[in-house]
């Protein structure tokens, strides 16, 4: 159910008007827009590859369009909010993924349309997309109806990492078990599967990181550990995160692991951890 919208400004509108639809219906459906003066209408999607968007019951509710040219509008354009389409409450591909999600007990969450299509074509059929980088509470509620375990496979860039962190917090708050698939830098699931095959993606699924491990990995990857100052800052950033776990065993074990990776003594890191603990307790006492 892929399609293409022509470059014509009113091609779709004229076609649907001949089919008996009214201008108001087309505008309400988000298929056409009016000019600033309100005297003319034109197609929302022009010269774009069109992705059909369904709700979880398999009913068509909207469209997404990827531009075929470099000089007109955003790369991706979705239908606007309508009476039947609420982007923040839908997940692309869920209507065909839900049976496999129930069978495996796992939802694999990606960003884009092509990530879903390529994964399904390669045999990985419990994949859905959030249709953007910001997961919403409505989408989390929908996910929780089908599974309690989620693997996130967002792009391995800064925007993708930030989106992953926001999504992790939402999913964990909903009581879901969440892990993160670490993709090669600069790649998304679509590119990885096309270049290296489905097994490469499946291997990364097996190595998916827990929430804590992912946050630690982000801190380490964004730290300059070639200098004393850089290592010191990395330790400080790591400790600031670890004390929020409120679990002494996890705090100490991850501190030791980070010390080994940074090539500093475990003792020095544990001393900093204890300082942070005391400071956290003191702050809580003051607030109470």
Short mmCIF file of C-alpha atoms in Angstrom, two decimals:
data_model
loop_
_atom_site.label_atom_id
_atom_site.label_comp_id
_atom_site.label_asym_id
_atom_site.label_seq_id
_atom_site.Cartn_x
_atom_site.Cartn_y
_atom_site.Cartn_z
CA UNK A 1 0.00 0.00 0.00
CA UNK A 2 2.77 2.41 -0.99
CA UNK A 3 1.97 5.13 -3.46
CA UNK A 4 3.17 8.27 -5.17
CA UNK A 5 1.65 11.75 -5.37
CA UNK A 6 2.40 13.65 -8.55
CA UNK A 7 3.97 17.10 -8.80
CA UNK A 8 0.66 18.65 -9.83
CA UNK A 9 -0.74 21.17 -7.37
CA UNK A 10 -4.31 19.96 -7.71
CA UNK A 11 -4.05 16.46 -9.20
CA UNK A 12 -5.48 14.57 -6.22
CA UNK A 13 -8.08 17.22 -5.47
CA UNK A 14 -9.49 17.19 -9.02
CA UNK A 15 -9.50 13.38 -9.08
CA UNK A 16 -11.43 13.11 -5.81
CA UNK A 17 -13.85 15.89 -6.70
CA UNK A 18 -14.78 13.89 -9.79
CA UNK A 19 -15.39 10.91 -7.50
CA UNK A 20 -18.04 12.93 -5.68
CA UNK A 21 -16.14 14.19 -2.64
CA UNK A 22 -16.53 17.82 -1.58
CA UNK A 23 -13.80 20.39 -1.01
CA UNK A 24 -14.77 20.50 2.68
CA UNK A 25 -14.39 16.73 3.03
CA UNK A 26 -10.96 16.80 1.42
CA UNK A 27 -9.86 19.66 3.67
CA UNK A 28 -11.20 17.91 6.78
CA UNK A 29 -9.31 14.77 5.77
CA UNK A 30 -6.07 16.78 5.54
CA UNK A 31 -5.57 16.03 1.86
CA UNK A 32 -5.78 19.62 0.62
CA UNK A 33 -4.89 23.06 1.95
CA UNK A 34 -6.23 26.51 1.19
CA UNK A 35 -4.11 29.43 0.04
CA UNK A 36 -3.60 32.36 2.41
CA UNK A 37 -6.41 34.33 0.80
CA UNK A 38 -8.71 31.31 1.00
CA UNK A 39 -9.62 31.55 -2.67
CA UNK A 40 -7.88 28.41 -3.92
CA UNK A 41 -6.99 24.93 -2.70
CA UNK A 42 -4.01 22.69 -3.44
CA UNK A 43 -2.81 19.16 -2.61
CA UNK A 44 -0.95 18.73 0.67
CA UNK A 45 1.19 15.90 -0.71
CA UNK A 46 3.07 16.64 -3.94
CA UNK A 47 5.94 14.71 -5.50
CA UNK A 48 6.13 12.39 -2.52
CA UNK A 49 6.37 8.69 -1.85
CA UNK A 50 3.19 7.94 0.11
CA UNK A 51 2.95 5.60 3.09
CA UNK A 52 -0.51 4.49 4.20
CA UNK A 53 -1.09 4.87 7.94
CA UNK A 54 -3.51 2.48 9.65
CA UNK A 55 -4.87 2.33 13.17
CA UNK A 56 -4.37 -0.82 15.27
CA UNK A 57 -7.56 -2.30 13.77
CA UNK A 58 -6.23 -1.99 10.21
CA UNK A 59 -8.37 0.98 9.18
CA UNK A 60 -6.73 3.68 7.01
CA UNK A 61 -6.57 6.88 9.05
CA UNK A 62 -3.89 8.99 7.37
CA UNK A 63 -0.82 9.20 5.18
CA UNK A 64 2.87 9.99 5.42
CA UNK A 65 4.83 11.39 2.49
CA UNK A 66 8.57 11.38 1.81
CA UNK A 67 9.69 14.08 -0.58
CA UNK A 68 11.19 12.97 -3.88
CA UNK A 69 12.98 16.30 -4.42
CA UNK A 70 15.58 18.16 -2.39
CA UNK A 71 14.16 21.65 -2.56
CA UNK A 72 10.52 21.52 -1.47
CA UNK A 73 9.30 21.27 2.12
CA UNK A 74 10.30 18.88 4.89
CA UNK A 75 11.73 15.44 4.15
CA UNK A 76 8.70 13.77 5.75
CA UNK A 77 5.17 15.15 5.93
CA UNK A 78 2.29 13.47 7.76
CA UNK A 79 -1.45 13.98 7.63
CA UNK A 80 -2.58 16.58 10.17
CA UNK A 81 -4.73 15.73 13.19
CA UNK A 82 -8.24 14.87 11.98
CA UNK A 83 -11.38 13.30 13.42
CA UNK A 84 -9.92 9.84 12.73
CA UNK A 85 -6.15 10.44 12.95
CA UNK A 86 -4.33 11.23 16.17
CA UNK A 87 -0.62 10.77 15.54
CA UNK A 88 0.25 10.69 19.23
CA UNK A 89 -2.02 7.69 19.78
CA UNK A 90 -0.99 5.50 16.85
CA UNK A 91 1.90 3.24 15.93
CA UNK A 92 2.76 2.55 12.31
CA UNK A 93 2.51 -1.14 11.43
CA UNK A 94 0.81 -2.26 14.64
CA UNK A 95 -2.15 -3.78 12.80
CA UNK A 96 0.15 -6.32 11.11
CA UNK A 97 2.68 -6.64 13.96
CA UNK A 98 0.30 -7.27 16.87
CA UNK A 99 -0.02 -11.04 16.39
CA UNK A 100 3.76 -11.47 16.34
CA UNK A 101 4.08 -9.13 19.33
CA UNK A 102 1.68 -11.31 21.30
CA UNK A 103 3.54 -14.46 20.20
CA UNK A 104 7.02 -13.19 21.12
CA UNK A 105 5.98 -10.96 24.02
CA UNK A 106 8.22 -8.19 22.67
CA UNK A 107 7.63 -4.90 20.84
CA UNK A 108 10.50 -3.53 18.76
CA UNK A 109 10.10 0.22 18.49
CA UNK A 110 11.71 2.12 15.61
CA UNK A 111 11.34 5.64 14.22
CA UNK A 112 10.44 5.45 10.57
CA UNK A 113 8.19 3.85 7.99
CA UNK A 114 11.04 2.22 6.07
CA UNK A 115 12.48 0.74 9.27
CA UNK A 116 9.19 -1.12 9.78
CA UNK A 117 8.80 -2.18 6.15
CA UNK A 118 12.36 -3.49 5.79
CA UNK A 119 12.20 -5.34 9.12
CA UNK A 120 8.93 -7.06 8.21
CA UNK A 121 10.20 -7.97 4.75
CA UNK A 122 13.27 -9.58 6.37
CA UNK A 123 11.11 -11.68 8.69
CA UNK A 124 11.27 -9.54 11.85
CA UNK A 125 7.56 -8.92 12.24
CA UNK A 126 7.09 -7.50 15.75
CA UNK A 127 8.34 -4.05 14.70
CA UNK A 128 6.32 -0.81 14.88
CA UNK A 129 7.22 2.86 14.45
CA UNK A 130 6.44 5.91 16.54
CA UNK A 131 6.34 7.98 13.31
CA UNK A 132 8.82 10.51 14.65
CA UNK A 133 11.37 10.86 17.39
CA UNK A 134 9.11 11.68 20.34
CA UNK A 135 7.17 8.83 21.88
CA UNK A 136 3.94 9.93 23.57
CA UNK A 137 1.95 8.68 26.55
CA UNK A 138 -0.84 7.66 24.18
CA UNK A 139 1.55 5.46 22.21
CA UNK A 140 2.97 3.98 25.41
CA UNK A 141 -0.55 3.09 26.56
CA UNK A 142 -1.15 1.39 23.22
CA UNK A 143 2.09 -0.59 23.50
CA UNK A 144 1.22 -1.74 27.03
CA UNK A 145 -1.98 -3.35 25.72
CA UNK A 146 0.07 -5.83 23.69
CA UNK A 147 3.33 -6.38 25.58
CA UNK A 148 5.29 -5.56 28.72
CA UNK A 149 8.70 -5.75 27.07
CA UNK A 150 10.01 -3.16 24.62
CA UNK A 151 13.22 -2.94 22.60
CA UNK A 152 14.02 0.54 21.28
CA UNK A 153 15.99 0.82 18.04
CA UNK A 154 16.17 4.53 17.27
CA UNK A 155 18.85 6.07 15.05
CA UNK A 156 22.35 6.17 16.50
CA UNK A 157 22.75 9.96 16.38
CA UNK A 158 22.30 12.73 18.93
CA UNK A 159 18.64 13.27 18.12
CA UNK A 160 18.02 9.54 18.26
CA UNK A 161 19.82 9.21 21.61
CA UNK A 162 17.81 12.05 23.12
CA UNK A 163 14.59 10.56 21.80
CA UNK A 164 15.59 7.18 23.24
CA UNK A 165 16.12 8.69 26.69
CA UNK A 166 12.74 10.42 26.62
CA UNK A 167 11.08 7.22 25.46
CA UNK A 168 12.84 5.14 28.11
CA UNK A 169 11.50 7.35 30.87
CA UNK A 170 7.93 7.15 29.54
CA UNK A 171 8.03 3.39 29.06
CA UNK A 172 9.58 2.72 32.47
CA UNK A 173 7.04 4.99 34.14
CA UNK A 174 4.34 2.80 32.61
CA UNK A 175 5.88 -0.26 34.23
CA UNK A 176 7.31 -1.74 31.03
CA UNK A 177 10.61 -3.61 30.81
CA UNK A 178 12.78 -1.64 28.38
CA UNK A 179 16.06 -2.36 26.63
CA UNK A 180 17.95 -0.48 23.93
CA UNK A 181 19.38 -1.85 20.69
CA UNK A 182 22.64 -0.03 20.01
CA UNK A 183 22.89 0.58 16.28
CA UNK A 184 26.12 1.47 14.48
CA UNK A 185 26.65 5.22 14.37
CA UNK A 186 24.95 6.84 11.39
CA UNK A 187 22.68 3.87 10.68
CA UNK A 188 19.02 3.15 11.21
CA UNK A 189 17.42 -0.34 11.21
CA UNK A 190 16.49 -0.04 7.54
CA UNK A 191 20.08 0.68 6.50
CA UNK A 192 21.55 -1.97 8.80
CA UNK A 193 19.26 -4.74 7.55
CA UNK A 194 19.73 -3.77 3.90
CA UNK A 195 23.53 -3.64 4.18
CA UNK A 196 24.22 -6.48 6.61
CA UNK A 197 21.09 -8.61 6.67
CA UNK A 198 18.46 -9.48 9.25
CA UNK A 199 20.90 -11.54 11.34
CA UNK A 200 22.98 -8.43 12.04
CA UNK A 201 19.92 -6.78 13.56
CA UNK A 202 18.96 -9.94 15.45
CA UNK A 203 22.47 -10.13 16.92
CA UNK A 204 22.14 -6.56 18.21
CA UNK A 205 18.76 -7.48 19.71
CA UNK A 206 20.47 -10.22 21.73
CA UNK A 207 22.96 -7.64 23.04
CA UNK A 208 20.35 -4.99 23.87
CA UNK A 209 21.27 -2.82 26.84
CA UNK A 210 19.26 -2.19 29.97
CA UNK A 211 18.20 1.36 30.83
CA UNK A 212 21.12 1.76 33.24
CA UNK A 213 23.66 0.29 30.82
CA UNK A 214 22.45 2.53 28.02
CA UNK A 215 22.72 5.71 30.09
CA UNK A 216 26.22 4.71 31.18
CA UNK A 217 27.19 3.98 27.59
CA UNK A 218 25.99 7.41 26.49
CA UNK A 219 28.04 9.15 29.18
CA UNK A 220 31.18 7.19 28.30
CA UNK A 221 30.76 7.66 24.55
CA UNK A 222 30.39 11.42 25.00
CA UNK A 223 33.38 11.80 27.32
CA UNK A 224 36.97 12.62 26.44
CA UNK A 225 38.79 9.89 28.33
CA UNK A 226 42.18 10.68 26.83
CA UNK A 227 42.94 13.25 29.55
CA UNK A 228 42.88 13.27 33.34
CA UNK A 229 40.35 16.11 33.25
CA UNK A 230 38.14 14.18 30.84
CA UNK A 231 38.22 11.05 32.98
CA UNK A 232 37.47 13.08 36.09
CA UNK A 233 34.43 14.65 34.42
CA UNK A 234 33.27 11.25 33.15
CA UNK A 235 33.44 9.82 36.69
CA UNK A 236 31.52 12.81 38.04
CA UNK A 237 28.80 12.45 35.38
CA UNK A 238 28.54 8.71 35.94
CA UNK A 239 28.30 9.05 39.72
CA UNK A 240 25.62 11.73 39.36
CA UNK A 241 23.54 9.22 37.44
CA UNK A 242 24.33 6.11 39.49
CA UNK A 243 23.22 7.62 42.81
CA UNK A 244 19.74 8.11 41.34
CA UNK A 245 19.35 4.33 41.14
CA UNK A 246 18.79 4.19 44.91
CA UNK A 247 20.19 0.66 44.94
CA UNK A 248 23.51 0.28 46.77
CA UNK A 249 24.45 -2.98 45.04
CA UNK A 250 23.79 -1.64 41.53
CA UNK A 251 25.57 1.63 42.34
CA UNK A 252 28.73 -0.13 43.51
CA UNK A 253 28.83 -2.79 40.81
CA UNK A 254 28.33 -0.30 37.97
CA UNK A 255 30.87 2.04 39.60
CA UNK A 256 33.46 -0.73 39.56
CA UNK A 257 32.63 -1.59 35.95
CA UNK A 258 32.99 2.06 34.92
CA UNK A 259 36.28 2.34 36.80
CA UNK A 260 37.70 -0.58 34.82
CA UNK A 261 36.55 0.90 31.53
CA UNK A 262 38.00 4.31 32.37
CA UNK A 263 41.20 2.68 33.66
CA UNK A 264 41.04 4.37 37.07
CA UNK A 265 41.10 2.71 40.48
CA UNK A 266 37.86 1.24 41.79
CA UNK A 267 38.66 2.72 45.19
CA UNK A 268 38.73 6.29 43.92
CA UNK A 269 35.42 5.88 42.14
CA UNK A 270 33.80 4.32 45.22
CA UNK A 271 35.03 7.26 47.33
CA UNK A 272 33.31 9.66 44.92
CA UNK A 273 30.20 7.49 45.01
CA UNK A 274 30.07 7.69 48.81
CA UNK A 275 30.46 11.48 48.68
CA UNK A 276 27.57 11.69 46.24
CA UNK A 277 25.42 9.45 48.43
CA UNK A 278 26.00 11.66 51.47
CA UNK A 279 25.25 14.80 49.48
CA UNK A 280 22.03 13.25 48.15
CA UNK A 281 20.90 12.25 51.66
CA UNK A 282 21.74 15.72 52.99
CA UNK A 283 19.75 17.39 50.20
CA UNK A 284 16.75 15.16 50.88
CA UNK A 285 16.86 15.95 54.60
CA UNK A 286 16.93 19.68 53.86
CA UNK A 287 14.00 19.37 51.44
CA UNK A 288 11.98 17.42 54.01
#
